[in-house]
């Protein structure tokens, strides 16, 4: 189940927060680039930093994480 989705500022990537607790980073062409695993409950919000290099995520498990959008 998808909870949130956001585009990188340059439009080259999309990050999605899903019910499994993962953050998925996609190319704008729809190819999965990274599966970021670390939350124990659904991710309800994701956002990129102002250059698109990092993704922040917030989960119903009460944690927030910052990930590299480029390397995972």
CSV table of N, CA and C in Angstrom, one decimal:
chain,number,residue,atom,x,y,z
A,1,UNK,N,0.8,-1.2,0.0
A,1,UNK,CA,0.0,0.0,0.0
A,1,UNK,C,0.9,1.2,0.0
A,2,UNK,N,0.6,2.2,-0.9
A,2,UNK,CA,1.3,3.4,-1.0
A,2,UNK,C,0.8,4.4,0.0
A,3,UNK,N,1.7,5.1,0.8
A,3,UNK,CA,1.3,6.1,1.7
A,3,UNK,C,1.6,7.5,1.3
A,4,UNK,N,2.8,7.6,0.6
A,4,UNK,CA,3.2,8.9,0.1
A,4,UNK,C,4.2,8.8,-1.0
A,5,UNK,N,4.2,9.8,-1.9
A,5,UNK,CA,5.2,9.8,-3.0
A,5,UNK,C,5.6,11.3,-3.3
A,6,UNK,N,6.8,11.4,-3.7
A,6,UNK,CA,7.3,12.8,-4.0
A,6,UNK,C,8.4,12.7,-5.1
A,7,UNK,N,8.5,13.8,-5.9
A,7,UNK,CA,9.5,13.9,-6.9
A,7,UNK,C,10.7,14.6,-6.3
A,8,UNK,N,11.9,14.2,-6.8
A,8,UNK,CA,13.1,15.0,-6.5
A,8,UNK,C,13.0,16.3,-7.2
A,9,UNK,N,13.7,17.3,-6.7
A,9,UNK,CA,13.6,18.7,-7.3
A,9,UNK,C,13.9,18.7,-8.8
A,10,UNK,N,14.8,17.9,-9.3
A,10,UNK,CA,15.2,17.9,-10.7
A,10,UNK,C,14.3,17.0,-11.5
A,11,UNK,N,13.3,16.3,-10.9
A,11,UNK,CA,12.4,15.4,-11.6
A,11,UNK,C,12.9,14.1,-12.0
A,12,UNK,N,14.2,13.8,-11.7
A,12,UNK,CA,14.8,12.5,-12.1
A,12,UNK,C,14.5,11.3,-11.3
A,13,UNK,N,14.0,11.5,-10.1
A,13,UNK,CA,13.7,10.4,-9.2
A,13,UNK,C,12.3,10.6,-8.5
A,14,UNK,N,11.7,9.5,-8.0
A,14,UNK,CA,10.5,9.6,-7.2
A,14,UNK,C,10.8,8.7,-6.0
A,15,UNK,N,10.4,9.2,-4.9
A,15,UNK,CA,10.5,8.3,-3.6
A,15,UNK,C,9.1,8.0,-3.2
A,16,UNK,N,8.9,6.8,-2.8
A,16,UNK,CA,7.6,6.4,-2.2
A,16,UNK,C,7.7,5.8,-0.9
A,17,UNK,N,6.8,6.0,0.0
A,17,UNK,CA,6.7,5.4,1.3
A,17,UNK,C,5.6,4.4,1.3
A,18,UNK,N,5.9,3.1,1.7
A,18,UNK,CA,4.9,2.1,1.5
A,18,UNK,C,4.6,1.4,2.8
A,19,UNK,N,3.5,0.6,2.8
A,19,UNK,CA,3.0,-0.1,4.0
A,19,UNK,C,4.0,-1.1,4.6
A,20,UNK,N,4.9,-1.6,3.9
A,20,UNK,CA,5.9,-2.6,4.4
A,20,UNK,C,6.9,-2.0,5.3
A,21,UNK,N,7.0,-0.6,5.3
A,21,UNK,CA,8.0,0.1,6.0
A,21,UNK,C,9.2,0.5,5.2
A,22,UNK,N,9.2,0.1,3.9
A,22,UNK,CA,10.3,0.5,3.0
A,22,UNK,C,10.1,1.8,2.4
A,23,UNK,N,11.2,2.4,1.9
A,23,UNK,CA,11.2,3.6,1.1
A,23,UNK,C,11.7,3.1,-0.3
A,24,UNK,N,10.9,3.3,-1.3
A,24,UNK,CA,11.4,2.9,-2.7
A,24,UNK,C,11.8,4.1,-3.5
A,25,UNK,N,12.9,4.1,-4.1
A,25,UNK,CA,13.4,5.2,-4.9
A,25,UNK,C,13.4,4.7,-6.4
A,26,UNK,N,12.6,5.4,-7.2
A,26,UNK,CA,12.4,5.1,-8.6
A,26,UNK,C,13.1,6.1,-9.5
A,27,UNK,N,13.4,5.7,-10.7
A,27,UNK,CA,13.8,6.6,-11.7
A,27,UNK,C,12.5,7.2,-12.3
A,28,UNK,N,12.6,8.4,-12.9
A,28,UNK,CA,11.4,8.9,-13.5
A,28,UNK,C,10.8,8.1,-14.6
A,29,UNK,N,11.6,7.1,-15.1
A,29,UNK,CA,11.1,6.2,-16.1
A,29,UNK,C,10.4,5.0,-15.5
A,30,UNK,N,10.4,4.9,-14.2
A,30,UNK,CA,9.6,3.9,-13.5
A,30,UNK,C,10.5,2.7,-13.1
A,31,UNK,N,11.8,2.8,-13.2
A,31,UNK,CA,12.7,1.7,-12.8
A,31,UNK,C,13.0,1.8,-11.3
A,32,UNK,N,12.9,0.7,-10.5
A,32,UNK,CA,13.3,0.7,-9.1
A,32,UNK,C,14.8,0.8,-9.0
A,33,UNK,N,15.3,1.9,-8.3
A,33,UNK,CA,16.7,2.1,-8.1
A,33,UNK,C,17.2,1.6,-6.8
A,34,UNK,N,16.4,1.8,-5.7
A,34,UNK,CA,16.8,1.4,-4.4
A,34,UNK,C,15.5,1.0,-3.5
A,35,UNK,N,15.7,0.0,-2.7
A,35,UNK,CA,14.7,-0.3,-1.7
A,35,UNK,C,15.4,-0.1,-0.4
A,36,UNK,N,14.9,0.9,0.4
A,36,UNK,CA,15.6,1.4,1.6
A,36,UNK,C,14.8,0.7,2.8
A,37,UNK,N,15.4,-0.2,3.5
A,37,UNK,CA,14.8,-1.0,4.5
A,37,UNK,C,15.3,-0.5,5.9
A,38,UNK,N,14.4,-0.3,6.8
A,38,UNK,CA,14.8,0.1,8.1
A,38,UNK,C,13.7,0.5,9.1
A,39,UNK,N,12.5,0.8,8.6
A,39,UNK,CA,11.4,1.1,9.4
A,39,UNK,C,10.6,-0.2,9.7
A,40,UNK,N,10.0,-0.2,10.9
A,40,UNK,CA,9.2,-1.4,11.3
A,40,UNK,C,7.7,-1.3,11.0
A,41,UNK,N,7.2,-0.1,10.6
A,41,UNK,CA,5.8,0.1,10.3
A,41,UNK,C,5.7,0.9,9.1
A,42,UNK,N,4.5,1.1,8.5
A,42,UNK,CA,4.4,1.9,7.3
A,42,UNK,C,5.1,3.3,7.3
A,43,UNK,N,5.6,3.7,6.2
A,43,UNK,CA,6.2,5.0,6.0
A,43,UNK,C,5.1,5.9,5.5
A,44,UNK,N,4.8,6.9,6.3
A,44,UNK,CA,3.7,7.8,6.0
A,44,UNK,C,4.1,9.1,5.3
A,45,UNK,N,5.4,9.4,5.3
A,45,UNK,CA,5.8,10.6,4.6
A,45,UNK,C,7.3,10.5,4.1
A,46,UNK,N,7.5,10.9,2.9
A,46,UNK,CA,8.9,11.0,2.3
A,46,UNK,C,9.1,12.3,1.7
A,47,UNK,N,10.3,12.8,1.7
A,47,UNK,CA,10.7,14.0,0.9
A,47,UNK,C,12.1,14.0,0.6
A,48,UNK,N,12.5,14.7,-0.5
A,48,UNK,CA,13.9,14.9,-0.9
A,48,UNK,C,14.4,16.2,-0.3
A,49,UNK,N,15.8,16.2,-0.2
A,49,UNK,CA,16.4,17.5,0.1
A,49,UNK,C,16.4,18.4,-1.1
A,50,UNK,N,16.9,19.6,-1.0
A,50,UNK,CA,16.7,20.6,-2.0
A,50,UNK,C,17.5,20.3,-3.3
A,51,UNK,N,18.5,19.3,-3.3
A,51,UNK,CA,19.2,19.0,-4.5
A,51,UNK,C,18.9,17.5,-4.9
A,52,UNK,N,18.1,16.8,-4.2
A,52,UNK,CA,17.7,15.5,-4.5
A,52,UNK,C,18.7,14.4,-4.2
A,53,UNK,N,19.7,14.7,-3.3
A,53,UNK,CA,20.7,13.7,-3.0
A,53,UNK,C,20.3,12.8,-1.8
A,54,UNK,N,19.3,13.3,-1.0
A,54,UNK,CA,18.9,12.6,0.2
A,54,UNK,C,17.4,12.5,0.2
A,55,UNK,N,16.9,11.4,0.9
A,55,UNK,CA,15.5,11.2,1.1
A,55,UNK,C,15.3,11.1,2.6
A,56,UNK,N,14.3,11.9,3.1
A,56,UNK,CA,13.9,11.8,4.5
A,56,UNK,C,12.6,11.0,4.6
A,57,UNK,N,12.5,10.1,5.6
A,57,UNK,CA,11.3,9.4,5.7
A,57,UNK,C,10.8,9.4,7.2
A,58,UNK,N,9.5,9.3,7.3
A,58,UNK,CA,8.8,9.3,8.7
A,58,UNK,C,7.9,8.1,8.7
A,59,UNK,N,7.9,7.3,9.8
A,59,UNK,CA,7.2,6.1,9.8
A,59,UNK,C,6.2,6.1,11.0
A,60,UNK,N,5.2,5.3,10.9
A,60,UNK,CA,4.3,5.0,12.1
A,60,UNK,C,5.0,4.3,13.2
A,61,UNK,N,6.2,3.9,13.0
A,61,UNK,CA,7.0,3.3,14.2
A,61,UNK,C,7.6,4.4,15.1
A,62,UNK,N,7.4,5.6,14.7
A,62,UNK,CA,7.8,6.7,15.5
A,62,UNK,C,9.2,7.2,15.2
A,63,UNK,N,9.8,6.7,14.1
A,63,UNK,CA,11.2,7.1,13.7
A,63,UNK,C,11.2,7.9,12.4
A,64,UNK,N,12.2,8.6,12.3
A,64,UNK,CA,12.5,9.3,11.0
A,64,UNK,C,13.9,8.9,10.6
A,65,UNK,N,14.2,8.8,9.3
A,65,UNK,CA,15.5,8.4,8.8
A,65,UNK,C,15.8,9.3,7.6
A,66,UNK,N,17.1,9.4,7.4
A,66,UNK,CA,17.7,10.1,6.2
A,66,UNK,C,18.5,9.1,5.5
A,67,UNK,N,18.2,9.0,4.2
A,67,UNK,CA,18.9,8.1,3.3
A,67,UNK,C,19.6,8.8,2.1
A,68,UNK,N,20.6,8.1,1.6
A,68,UNK,CA,21.2,8.6,0.3
A,68,UNK,C,20.3,8.2,-0.8
A,69,UNK,N,19.8,9.1,-1.6
A,69,UNK,CA,19.0,8.7,-2.8
A,69,UNK,C,19.8,8.2,-3.9
A,70,UNK,N,21.1,8.5,-3.9
A,70,UNK,CA,22.0,8.1,-4.9
A,70,UNK,C,22.6,6.7,-4.7
A,71,UNK,N,22.9,6.3,-3.5
A,71,UNK,CA,23.5,5.0,-3.2
A,71,UNK,C,22.6,4.1,-2.4
A,72,UNK,N,21.6,4.6,-1.8
A,72,UNK,CA,20.7,3.7,-1.0
A,72,UNK,C,21.3,3.7,0.4
